[in-house]
Amino acid sequence: MLLVSAGIGIFYGIQAKRKKASTDDILVGGRQMATFPMSMSLLASFMSAVTLLGNPAEMYNYGTQFVMIGFAYIVTTPITAYLFMPVYHRLELTSAYEYLEMRFNKAVRLIGCCIFTFHMITYMPIVVYAPALALNQVTGLHTYAAVSIIFVVCIFYTSIGGIKAVIWTDTFQVLMMFAGMMAVVFKGTADAGGFGYVWQKAEETGRNEFFNMNVDPRERHTFWSMIVGGSFLWTSTYAANQAQIQRFLTVPTEKQAVRAIWINCVGLVALLLVCCWGGLVMYAYYFDCDPLTAGQVKASDQLLPLFVMDTMGSLPGIPGLFTAGIFSGALSTVSTGLSALVAITLKDFMVGACKMNLSDERQAGLAKWISLIYGLISFGIVFVVAQIGGVLQAALSIHGIVGGPILGLFSLGLLVPWVNWKGAFTGTITGLVFVAWMGFGAQAEAAMGHISIPKKPLYTFGCNCTIGQPPLPPPEGYPDVFPLYAVSYMWYSPIGWFVTTLVAVLVSWLTKFNDPRQMDRRMFSPGLTKLMDSLPLDWQEKLNWPLLSKDKEDKDKNMIGLQNIGFETEIVNNALGKKKAVEEAPQKARK
């Protein structure tokens, strides 16, 4: 798998050298990629080793409530495809944060870039360390040796092959992820006693839980936190994240991008179900002897590799297939992050902020070195990540803390035309600080033992070894914990979005709202423009919505209206000197 991934990078690196690839080729594939590989790349980007190792462990320890996040994927898909993506595609962006400068100003663009950079630099080490644990359990190879291999291969094919190599390696790696997990699930189900036995054991211990309707935000996973919190979390990942937006821009048409987003949704749900069923299979297999309590593994993230060795360790190639699938998840996410960071560094920091006059050839050359630098930084942070417990919650917590404010920022730009740059900037900073305070406060309380999440029943009566004293049950409720610190990590994203939006609107109101009539309609979501255009004309005028004036004699207003409505420049210029065109324009615009 590693050799094939590197080979794809070499192939596209040779192509780029022969054709003297432009920056556009390296960063967005010349906007000529096909639908299927782009959809697979979307799927691979954030469904990584965190998913393959974390989701089964989640089912094993806490039950199936987490499966309901699949409905959040379905909610996220149309929002991304029809409200957000068309704006990015029509503006032909390279970096998502170029939009923020078009809509607000350079300061807002830079704050968005800095938040994303921090996000990816802290997220990538998590998804590398997870498969390193898997390889350590399956083969005995040293954890940091595995980490080094992943980073070397990933930096290699990302830097020499550009986004084309990343997308095609993602496609190959998605197939490896599915192959590895399907092999584990089918063989494991048979060894555990069959589908009925697996379901029965989950039922007996209360693991089959899908509709916990508790509205207490402190409960870790409920129906509401999965649907509402999950929708905000994954919308921020797909609709307001450079790593995903960059992929939307690699296909030539909006229709292709929409189709790819829906294909990605199907793949997300399928992979979620496979991984979650794998967790129930593990529990049925270890029903009478929990490996964690028995000391066979040190962390929940090692349960799946142990299960693979116990059930398929004697089958030639199967443990390797599983390990290749785990590695694929890590490689795809890291390559996604590196390619996105290259685009941001070149377009937003070097050209946008620093005004560096770089030729196309110079930018293409710098891209390789930027990949290397970010890869080395992430490698260094792996040693910090090694101290974190569960990779799934750690990864989703980072997504929630960062994703909510960024989603709020992009939502304000696309859906609230009256918000000005001062409101957007202040709201984003406030939302980020507020949710980060909640998240780090919760981590501190958990480290002190004040917050403990009770697991579903785990047994050891069938173990052939001496078991130490079982841990004391966690305390009831959340004694002596500040209420916001006890809030579930799944609510971080909606809370961050709400605080960002509220502060942005208030500050914009205090500092004078924007006048949408002075703005380009392409900055706004198609859903918003359709809604506003359908309102009665007097409402539109009260809201300063950019339609033509009803007064036919006011030619200046008519011309502003024509430009805002998106008429071609040639038509507008002709209308300036032709009375007939001026008189007919309001009727055409209203129609």
Short mmCIF file of C-alpha atoms in Angstrom, two decimals, residues 164-571:
data_model
loop_
_atom_site.label_atom_id
_atom_site.label_comp_id
_atom_site.label_asym_id
_atom_site.label_seq_id
_atom_site.Cartn_x
_atom_site.Cartn_y
_atom_site.Cartn_z
CA LYS A 164 -3.75 15.18 -8.31
CA ALA A 165 -1.54 12.68 -6.50
CA VAL A 166 -3.40 13.36 -3.25
CA ILE A 167 -6.83 12.76 -4.80
CA TRP A 168 -5.84 9.54 -6.59
CA THR A 169 -4.01 8.14 -3.56
CA ASP A 170 -7.11 9.00 -1.50
CA THR A 171 -9.22 6.97 -3.94
CA PHE A 172 -6.90 3.97 -3.64
CA GLN A 173 -6.71 4.33 0.14
CA VAL A 174 -10.50 4.48 0.56
CA LEU A 175 -10.72 1.10 -1.16
CA MET A 176 -8.08 -0.22 1.24
CA MET A 177 -9.98 1.11 4.25
CA PHE A 178 -13.20 -0.59 3.18
CA ALA A 179 -11.39 -3.82 2.29
CA GLY A 180 -9.62 -4.00 5.65
CA MET A 181 -12.73 -3.25 7.72
CA MET A 182 -15.00 -5.57 5.71
CA ALA A 183 -12.56 -8.44 6.17
CA VAL A 184 -12.52 -7.82 9.92
CA VAL A 185 -16.31 -7.52 10.20
CA PHE A 186 -17.26 -10.59 8.15
CA LYS A 187 -14.68 -12.93 9.69
CA GLY A 188 -15.22 -11.47 13.17
CA THR A 189 -19.00 -11.88 13.02
CA ALA A 190 -18.60 -15.54 12.12
CA ASP A 191 -16.06 -16.14 14.91
CA ALA A 192 -18.13 -14.30 17.51
CA GLY A 193 -21.15 -16.52 16.91
CA GLY A 194 -23.08 -14.92 14.07
CA PHE A 195 -25.23 -11.84 13.57
CA GLY A 196 -27.95 -12.93 16.01
CA TYR A 197 -25.52 -13.67 18.83
CA VAL A 198 -23.75 -10.33 18.39
CA TRP A 199 -27.03 -8.42 18.52
CA GLN A 200 -28.24 -10.43 21.53
CA LYS A 201 -25.14 -9.65 23.60
CA ALA A 202 -25.41 -5.95 22.79
CA GLU A 203 -29.09 -6.03 23.77
CA GLU A 204 -28.41 -7.77 27.09
CA THR A 205 -26.01 -5.08 28.25
CA GLY A 206 -27.98 -2.06 27.02
CA ARG A 207 -25.61 -1.25 24.19
CA ASN A 208 -28.34 -1.02 21.57
CA GLU A 209 -29.31 2.55 22.34
CA PHE A 210 -30.41 4.86 19.54
CA PHE A 211 -33.03 7.25 20.93
CA ASN A 212 -31.74 8.63 24.19
CA MET A 213 -33.92 11.74 24.19
CA ASN A 214 -32.38 13.32 27.30
CA VAL A 215 -31.99 17.06 26.72
CA ASP A 216 -29.29 17.52 29.38
CA PRO A 217 -26.27 18.90 27.44
CA ARG A 218 -23.92 17.34 29.99
CA GLU A 219 -24.75 13.82 28.86
CA ARG A 220 -22.00 12.74 26.49
CA HIS A 221 -24.03 11.25 23.64
CA THR A 222 -27.78 11.64 23.13
CA PHE A 223 -30.08 11.70 20.12
CA TRP A 224 -30.00 15.51 20.19
CA SER A 225 -26.26 15.92 20.56
CA MET A 226 -25.69 13.51 17.67
CA ILE A 227 -28.21 15.12 15.31
CA VAL A 228 -27.86 18.81 16.22
CA GLY A 229 -24.27 18.86 17.41
CA GLY A 230 -23.18 16.43 14.72
CA SER A 231 -24.82 18.50 11.97
CA PHE A 232 -22.95 21.63 13.01
CA LEU A 233 -19.73 19.65 13.44
CA TRP A 234 -19.79 18.06 9.98
CA THR A 235 -21.15 21.14 8.21
CA SER A 236 -18.13 23.04 9.52
CA THR A 237 -15.92 20.21 8.21
CA TYR A 238 -17.41 20.14 4.71
CA ALA A 239 -18.73 23.65 4.09
CA ALA A 240 -16.19 25.87 5.87
CA ASN A 241 -12.92 23.97 5.72
CA GLN A 242 -10.16 24.58 3.19
CA ALA A 243 -9.31 20.87 2.97
CA GLN A 244 -12.77 20.03 1.59
CA ILE A 245 -13.47 23.24 -0.30
CA GLN A 246 -10.19 22.80 -2.18
CA ARG A 247 -11.57 19.50 -3.52
CA PHE A 248 -14.84 21.09 -4.69
CA LEU A 249 -12.73 23.38 -6.84
CA THR A 250 -10.89 20.58 -8.64
CA VAL A 251 -13.88 19.58 -10.82
CA PRO A 252 -14.95 21.76 -13.76
CA THR A 253 -18.70 22.11 -13.03
CA GLU A 254 -20.98 22.65 -10.05
CA LYS A 255 -23.07 19.62 -11.03
CA GLN A 256 -20.05 17.38 -10.69
CA ALA A 257 -19.28 18.84 -7.29
CA VAL A 258 -22.87 18.28 -6.11
CA ARG A 259 -22.80 14.69 -7.36
CA ALA A 260 -19.48 14.05 -5.61
CA ILE A 261 -20.81 15.43 -2.31
CA TRP A 262 -23.79 13.05 -2.42
CA ILE A 263 -21.57 10.06 -3.30
CA ASN A 264 -19.39 11.03 -0.35
CA CYS A 265 -22.48 11.02 1.91
CA VAL A 266 -23.31 7.43 0.93
CA GLY A 267 -19.71 6.40 1.59
CA LEU A 268 -19.68 8.15 4.99
CA VAL A 269 -22.79 6.36 6.19
CA ALA A 270 -21.59 2.98 4.87
CA LEU A 271 -18.18 3.28 6.56
CA LEU A 272 -19.81 4.43 9.81
CA LEU A 273 -22.10 1.39 9.90
CA VAL A 274 -19.29 -1.04 9.10
CA CYS A 275 -17.06 0.40 11.83
CA CYS A 276 -19.83 0.51 14.42
CA TRP A 277 -20.90 -3.05 13.73
CA GLY A 278 -17.26 -4.03 14.17
CA GLY A 279 -17.43 -2.62 17.71
CA LEU A 280 -20.44 -4.77 18.60
CA VAL A 281 -18.70 -7.82 17.13
CA MET A 282 -15.69 -7.13 19.34
CA TYR A 283 -17.90 -6.92 22.41
CA ALA A 284 -19.63 -10.21 21.62
CA TYR A 285 -16.26 -11.90 21.12
CA TYR A 286 -14.80 -10.55 24.39
CA PHE A 287 -18.10 -10.74 26.27
CA ASP A 288 -16.75 -12.70 29.25
CA CYS A 289 -13.20 -11.28 29.34
CA ASP A 290 -12.67 -7.59 28.74
CA PRO A 291 -9.09 -7.11 27.43
CA LEU A 292 -8.81 -3.68 29.04
CA THR A 293 -9.60 -4.93 32.53
CA ALA A 294 -7.48 -8.02 31.99
CA GLY A 295 -4.50 -5.87 31.01
CA GLN A 296 -4.09 -7.27 27.50
CA VAL A 297 -4.20 -3.76 26.07
CA LYS A 298 -3.58 -0.38 27.66
CA ALA A 299 -6.08 1.78 25.74
CA SER A 300 -9.41 1.36 24.00
CA ASP A 301 -7.85 2.33 20.68
CA GLN A 302 -5.86 -0.93 20.76
CA LEU A 303 -8.94 -3.15 21.02
CA LEU A 304 -9.52 -3.53 17.28
CA PRO A 305 -5.90 -4.51 16.45
CA LEU A 306 -6.02 -7.08 19.27
CA PHE A 307 -9.27 -8.46 17.90
CA VAL A 308 -7.73 -8.77 14.43
CA MET A 309 -4.81 -10.79 15.80
CA ASP A 310 -7.04 -13.01 17.94
CA THR A 311 -9.45 -13.85 15.11
CA MET A 312 -7.34 -13.59 11.97
CA GLY A 313 -3.73 -13.59 13.07
CA SER A 314 -3.19 -17.05 11.58
CA LEU A 315 -4.59 -16.11 8.15
CA PRO A 316 -1.85 -15.02 5.75
CA GLY A 317 -2.22 -11.43 4.62
CA ILE A 318 -5.34 -10.48 6.58
CA PRO A 319 -3.57 -8.65 9.44
CA GLY A 320 -1.55 -6.87 6.76
CA LEU A 321 -4.70 -5.91 4.90
CA PHE A 322 -6.16 -4.50 8.10
CA THR A 323 -2.96 -2.57 8.85
CA ALA A 324 -2.87 -1.24 5.30
CA GLY A 325 -6.42 0.03 5.77
CA ILE A 326 -5.49 1.80 8.99
CA PHE A 327 -2.41 3.32 7.37
CA SER A 328 -4.54 4.44 4.44
CA GLY A 329 -6.77 6.42 6.77
CA ALA A 330 -3.78 8.20 8.25
CA LEU A 331 -2.11 8.93 4.92
CA SER A 332 -5.27 10.33 3.33
CA THR A 333 -5.95 12.75 6.18
CA VAL A 334 -2.36 13.97 6.48
CA SER A 335 -1.99 14.46 2.71
CA THR A 336 -5.28 16.39 2.75
CA GLY A 337 -4.01 18.64 5.51
CA LEU A 338 -0.65 19.22 3.87
CA SER A 339 -2.13 20.13 0.48
CA ALA A 340 -4.57 22.54 2.15
CA LEU A 341 -1.80 24.16 4.21
CA VAL A 342 0.30 24.61 1.07
CA ALA A 343 -2.57 26.44 -0.65
CA ILE A 344 -3.16 28.70 2.34
CA THR A 345 0.52 29.50 2.85
CA LEU A 346 1.07 30.41 -0.81
CA LYS A 347 -2.17 32.23 -1.59
CA ASP A 348 -3.18 33.73 1.74
CA PHE A 349 0.01 34.36 3.67
CA MET A 350 2.74 34.86 1.08
CA VAL A 351 0.83 36.41 -1.84
CA GLY A 352 -2.23 37.79 -0.04
CA ALA A 353 -0.85 39.12 3.25
CA CYS A 354 2.83 39.68 2.50
CA LYS A 355 2.24 40.83 -1.12
CA MET A 356 5.16 38.73 -2.35
CA ASN A 357 5.53 38.90 -6.12
CA LEU A 358 6.07 35.21 -6.90
CA SER A 359 6.06 33.79 -10.39
CA ASP A 360 3.96 30.73 -11.13
CA GLU A 361 7.09 28.61 -11.41
CA ARG A 362 8.42 29.94 -8.11
CA GLN A 363 5.17 29.12 -6.30
CA ALA A 364 5.20 25.58 -7.69
CA GLY A 365 8.72 25.09 -6.38
CA LEU A 366 7.92 26.52 -2.95
CA ALA A 367 4.96 24.16 -2.56
CA LYS A 368 7.31 21.19 -2.05
CA TRP A 369 9.25 22.89 0.70
CA ILE A 370 6.10 24.08 2.45
CA SER A 371 4.80 20.48 2.52
CA LEU A 372 8.05 19.33 4.07
CA ILE A 373 8.04 22.03 6.76
CA TYR A 374 4.45 21.40 7.85
CA GLY A 375 5.06 17.65 7.81
CA LEU A 376 8.03 18.01 10.16
CA ILE A 377 6.07 20.27 12.52
CA SER A 378 3.22 17.75 12.72
CA PHE A 379 5.70 14.94 13.31
CA GLY A 380 7.06 16.78 16.33
CA ILE A 381 3.59 17.23 17.81
CA VAL A 382 3.00 13.45 17.68
CA PHE A 383 5.01 13.11 20.90
CA VAL A 384 2.46 15.34 22.65
CA VAL A 385 -0.48 13.44 21.17
CA ALA A 386 0.93 10.22 22.64
CA GLN A 387 -0.25 11.43 26.05
CA ILE A 388 -3.91 11.68 24.93
CA GLY A 389 -6.30 8.83 25.72
CA GLY A 390 -9.13 8.26 23.25
CA VAL A 391 -8.34 9.42 19.74
CA LEU A 392 -11.97 9.71 18.65
CA GLN A 393 -13.06 12.19 21.31
CA ALA A 394 -9.79 14.12 21.05
CA ALA A 395 -10.20 14.55 17.30
CA LEU A 396 -13.88 15.51 17.47
CA SER A 397 -13.20 17.95 20.32
CA ILE A 398 -10.65 19.80 18.17
CA HIS A 399 -13.13 19.83 15.28
CA GLY A 400 -15.84 21.23 17.53
CA ILE A 401 -13.73 23.93 19.17
CA VAL A 402 -12.40 25.23 15.86
CA GLY A 403 -15.25 24.30 13.53
CA GLY A 404 -18.09 26.19 15.23
CA PRO A 405 -16.56 29.70 15.03
CA ILE A 406 -15.28 29.12 11.47
CA LEU A 407 -18.69 27.86 10.34
CA GLY A 408 -20.20 30.94 11.96
CA LEU A 409 -17.78 33.18 10.05
CA PHE A 410 -18.58 31.66 6.65
CA SER A 411 -22.31 31.53 7.46
CA LEU A 412 -22.30 35.23 8.23
CA GLY A 413 -20.61 35.97 4.93
CA LEU A 414 -22.90 33.86 2.77
CA LEU A 415 -26.21 34.18 4.62
CA VAL A 416 -26.20 37.51 6.53
CA PRO A 417 -25.26 40.30 4.08
CA TRP A 418 -25.79 43.06 6.67
CA VAL A 419 -22.92 41.91 8.92
CA ASN A 420 -19.76 44.01 8.49
CA TRP A 421 -16.11 43.06 8.92
CA LYS A 422 -15.89 44.39 12.47
CA GLY A 423 -18.73 42.15 13.56
CA ALA A 424 -17.34 39.12 11.73
CA PHE A 425 -13.84 39.57 13.17
CA THR A 426 -15.01 40.19 16.75
CA GLY A 427 -17.56 37.40 16.65
CA THR A 428 -15.05 34.81 15.40
CA ILE A 429 -12.47 35.66 18.07
CA THR A 430 -15.12 35.67 20.81
CA GLY A 431 -16.63 32.35 19.71
CA LEU A 432 -13.23 30.67 19.49
CA VAL A 433 -12.04 31.90 22.88
CA PHE A 434 -15.33 30.95 24.55
CA VAL A 435 -15.43 27.37 23.23
CA ALA A 436 -11.69 26.85 23.77
CA TRP A 437 -12.18 27.91 27.39
CA MET A 438 -14.97 25.33 27.72
CA GLY A 439 -12.93 22.58 26.04
CA PHE A 440 -9.70 23.10 27.96
CA GLY A 441 -11.63 23.51 31.20
CA ALA A 442 -13.34 20.17 30.58
CA GLN A 443 -9.99 18.49 29.87
CA ALA A 444 -8.56 19.85 33.11
CA GLU A 445 -11.55 18.63 35.13
CA ALA A 446 -11.33 15.20 33.49
CA ALA A 447 -7.60 15.00 34.27
CA MET A 448 -8.38 15.67 37.93
CA GLY A 449 -11.01 12.92 37.92
CA HIS A 450 -13.97 15.26 38.38
CA ILE A 451 -15.57 14.19 35.09
CA SER A 452 -15.87 10.49 34.38
CA ILE A 453 -18.03 8.86 31.71
CA PRO A 454 -19.56 5.55 32.85
CA LYS A 455 -19.12 2.67 30.43
CA LYS A 456 -21.59 -0.05 29.58
CA PRO A 457 -21.12 -3.34 31.49
CA LEU A 458 -17.81 -5.15 30.94
CA TYR A 459 -17.12 -8.61 32.38
CA THR A 460 -14.06 -10.68 33.30
CA PHE A 461 -15.52 -13.92 34.66
CA GLY A 462 -14.18 -15.87 31.68
CA CYS A 463 -10.59 -14.66 31.89
CA ASN A 464 -7.86 -17.24 32.50
CA CYS A 465 -5.76 -14.85 34.51
CA THR A 466 -5.76 -12.95 37.77
CA ILE A 467 -7.63 -9.68 37.57
CA GLY A 468 -6.76 -6.80 39.82
CA GLN A 469 -9.24 -4.80 41.84
CA PRO A 470 -11.80 -3.27 39.45
CA PRO A 471 -11.91 0.53 39.41
CA LEU A 472 -14.43 2.31 41.58
CA PRO A 473 -17.60 3.43 39.81
CA PRO A 474 -17.61 7.10 38.78
CA PRO A 475 -19.44 9.55 41.02
CA GLU A 476 -23.07 10.34 40.28
CA GLY A 477 -23.56 13.59 38.41
CA TYR A 478 -20.84 16.26 38.15
CA PRO A 479 -19.95 17.37 41.69
CA ASP A 480 -17.92 20.56 42.00
CA VAL A 481 -17.66 21.01 38.23
CA PHE A 482 -18.47 24.34 36.62
CA PRO A 483 -21.59 23.67 34.48
CA LEU A 484 -20.04 24.71 31.14
CA TYR A 485 -17.07 22.40 31.70
CA ALA A 486 -19.45 19.45 32.02
CA VAL A 487 -21.13 20.10 28.63
CA SER A 488 -20.63 17.30 26.09
CA TYR A 489 -17.93 17.90 23.49
CA MET A 490 -20.58 17.31 20.80
CA TRP A 491 -22.13 20.69 21.67
CA TYR A 492 -18.91 22.67 21.19
CA SER A 493 -19.56 23.32 17.50
CA PRO A 494 -23.14 24.68 17.79
CA ILE A 495 -22.17 26.75 20.84
CA GLY A 496 -19.21 28.24 18.96
CA TRP A 497 -21.43 28.99 15.97
CA PHE A 498 -24.10 30.64 18.15
CA VAL A 499 -21.66 32.85 20.10
CA THR A 500 -19.89 33.90 16.89
CA THR A 501 -23.14 34.79 15.14
CA LEU A 502 -24.66 36.62 18.12
CA VAL A 503 -21.60 38.78 18.77
CA ALA A 504 -21.11 39.50 15.06
CA VAL A 505 -24.68 40.74 14.61
CA LEU A 506 -24.55 42.90 17.75
CA VAL A 507 -21.20 44.49 16.84
CA SER A 508 -22.37 45.11 13.27
CA TRP A 509 -25.52 46.78 14.57
CA LEU A 510 -23.49 49.00 16.91
CA THR A 511 -21.00 49.95 14.18
CA LYS A 512 -23.57 50.30 11.36
CA PHE A 513 -24.83 47.43 9.25
CA ASN A 514 -23.55 46.83 5.74
CA ASP A 515 -25.62 48.03 2.80
CA PRO A 516 -26.12 44.93 0.58
CA ARG A 517 -26.85 47.21 -2.41
CA GLN A 518 -23.16 48.06 -2.55
CA MET A 519 -22.07 44.41 -2.67
CA ASP A 520 -21.67 41.76 -5.35
CA ARG A 521 -24.55 39.27 -5.27
CA ARG A 522 -22.13 36.44 -6.01
CA MET A 523 -20.89 36.75 -2.42
CA PHE A 524 -24.20 35.40 -1.13
CA SER A 525 -25.58 31.87 -1.02
CA PRO A 526 -28.00 30.98 -3.88
CA GLY A 527 -30.52 29.98 -1.23
CA LEU A 528 -30.42 33.44 0.33
CA THR A 529 -30.73 35.30 -2.98
CA LYS A 530 -33.72 33.17 -4.03
CA LEU A 531 -35.42 33.78 -0.70
CA MET A 532 -34.83 37.53 -0.72
CA ASP A 533 -35.83 37.90 -4.37
CA SER A 534 -39.15 36.22 -3.59
CA LEU A 535 -40.08 38.79 -0.94
CA PRO A 536 -42.46 41.65 -1.78
CA LEU A 537 -40.67 44.67 -3.24
CA ASP A 538 -41.42 46.93 -0.28
CA TRP A 539 -39.83 44.37 2.06
CA GLN A 540 -36.78 44.19 -0.16
CA GLU A 541 -36.39 47.96 -0.07
CA LYS A 542 -36.64 48.00 3.74
CA LEU A 543 -33.93 45.37 3.94
CA ASN A 544 -31.77 47.23 1.37
CA TRP A 545 -31.84 44.17 -0.80
CA PRO A 546 -30.24 44.89 -4.19
CA LEU A 547 -33.21 44.95 -6.55
CA LEU A 548 -34.01 47.65 -9.11
CA SER A 549 -35.77 50.75 -7.93
CA LYS A 550 -39.50 50.96 -8.69
CA ASP A 551 -39.03 54.52 -9.93
CA LYS A 552 -38.36 54.15 -13.68
CA GLU A 553 -37.12 57.75 -13.90
CA ASP A 554 -34.31 57.17 -11.41
CA LYS A 555 -31.83 55.81 -13.92
CA ASP A 556 -28.88 55.76 -11.55
CA LYS A 557 -30.70 53.47 -9.14
CA ASN A 558 -31.78 51.29 -12.00
CA MET A 559 -28.18 50.88 -13.11
CA ILE A 560 -27.02 49.93 -9.62
CA GLY A 561 -29.85 47.42 -9.49
CA LEU A 562 -28.85 45.95 -12.83
CA GLN A 563 -25.27 45.41 -11.68
CA ASN A 564 -26.34 43.89 -8.38
CA ILE A 565 -28.81 41.55 -10.05
CA GLY A 566 -25.89 40.03 -11.94
CA PHE A 567 -26.57 41.25 -15.48
CA GLU A 568 -23.65 41.05 -17.88
CA THR A 569 -21.53 44.20 -18.02
CA GLU A 570 -22.23 44.57 -21.72
CA ILE A 571 -25.99 44.70 -21.13
#
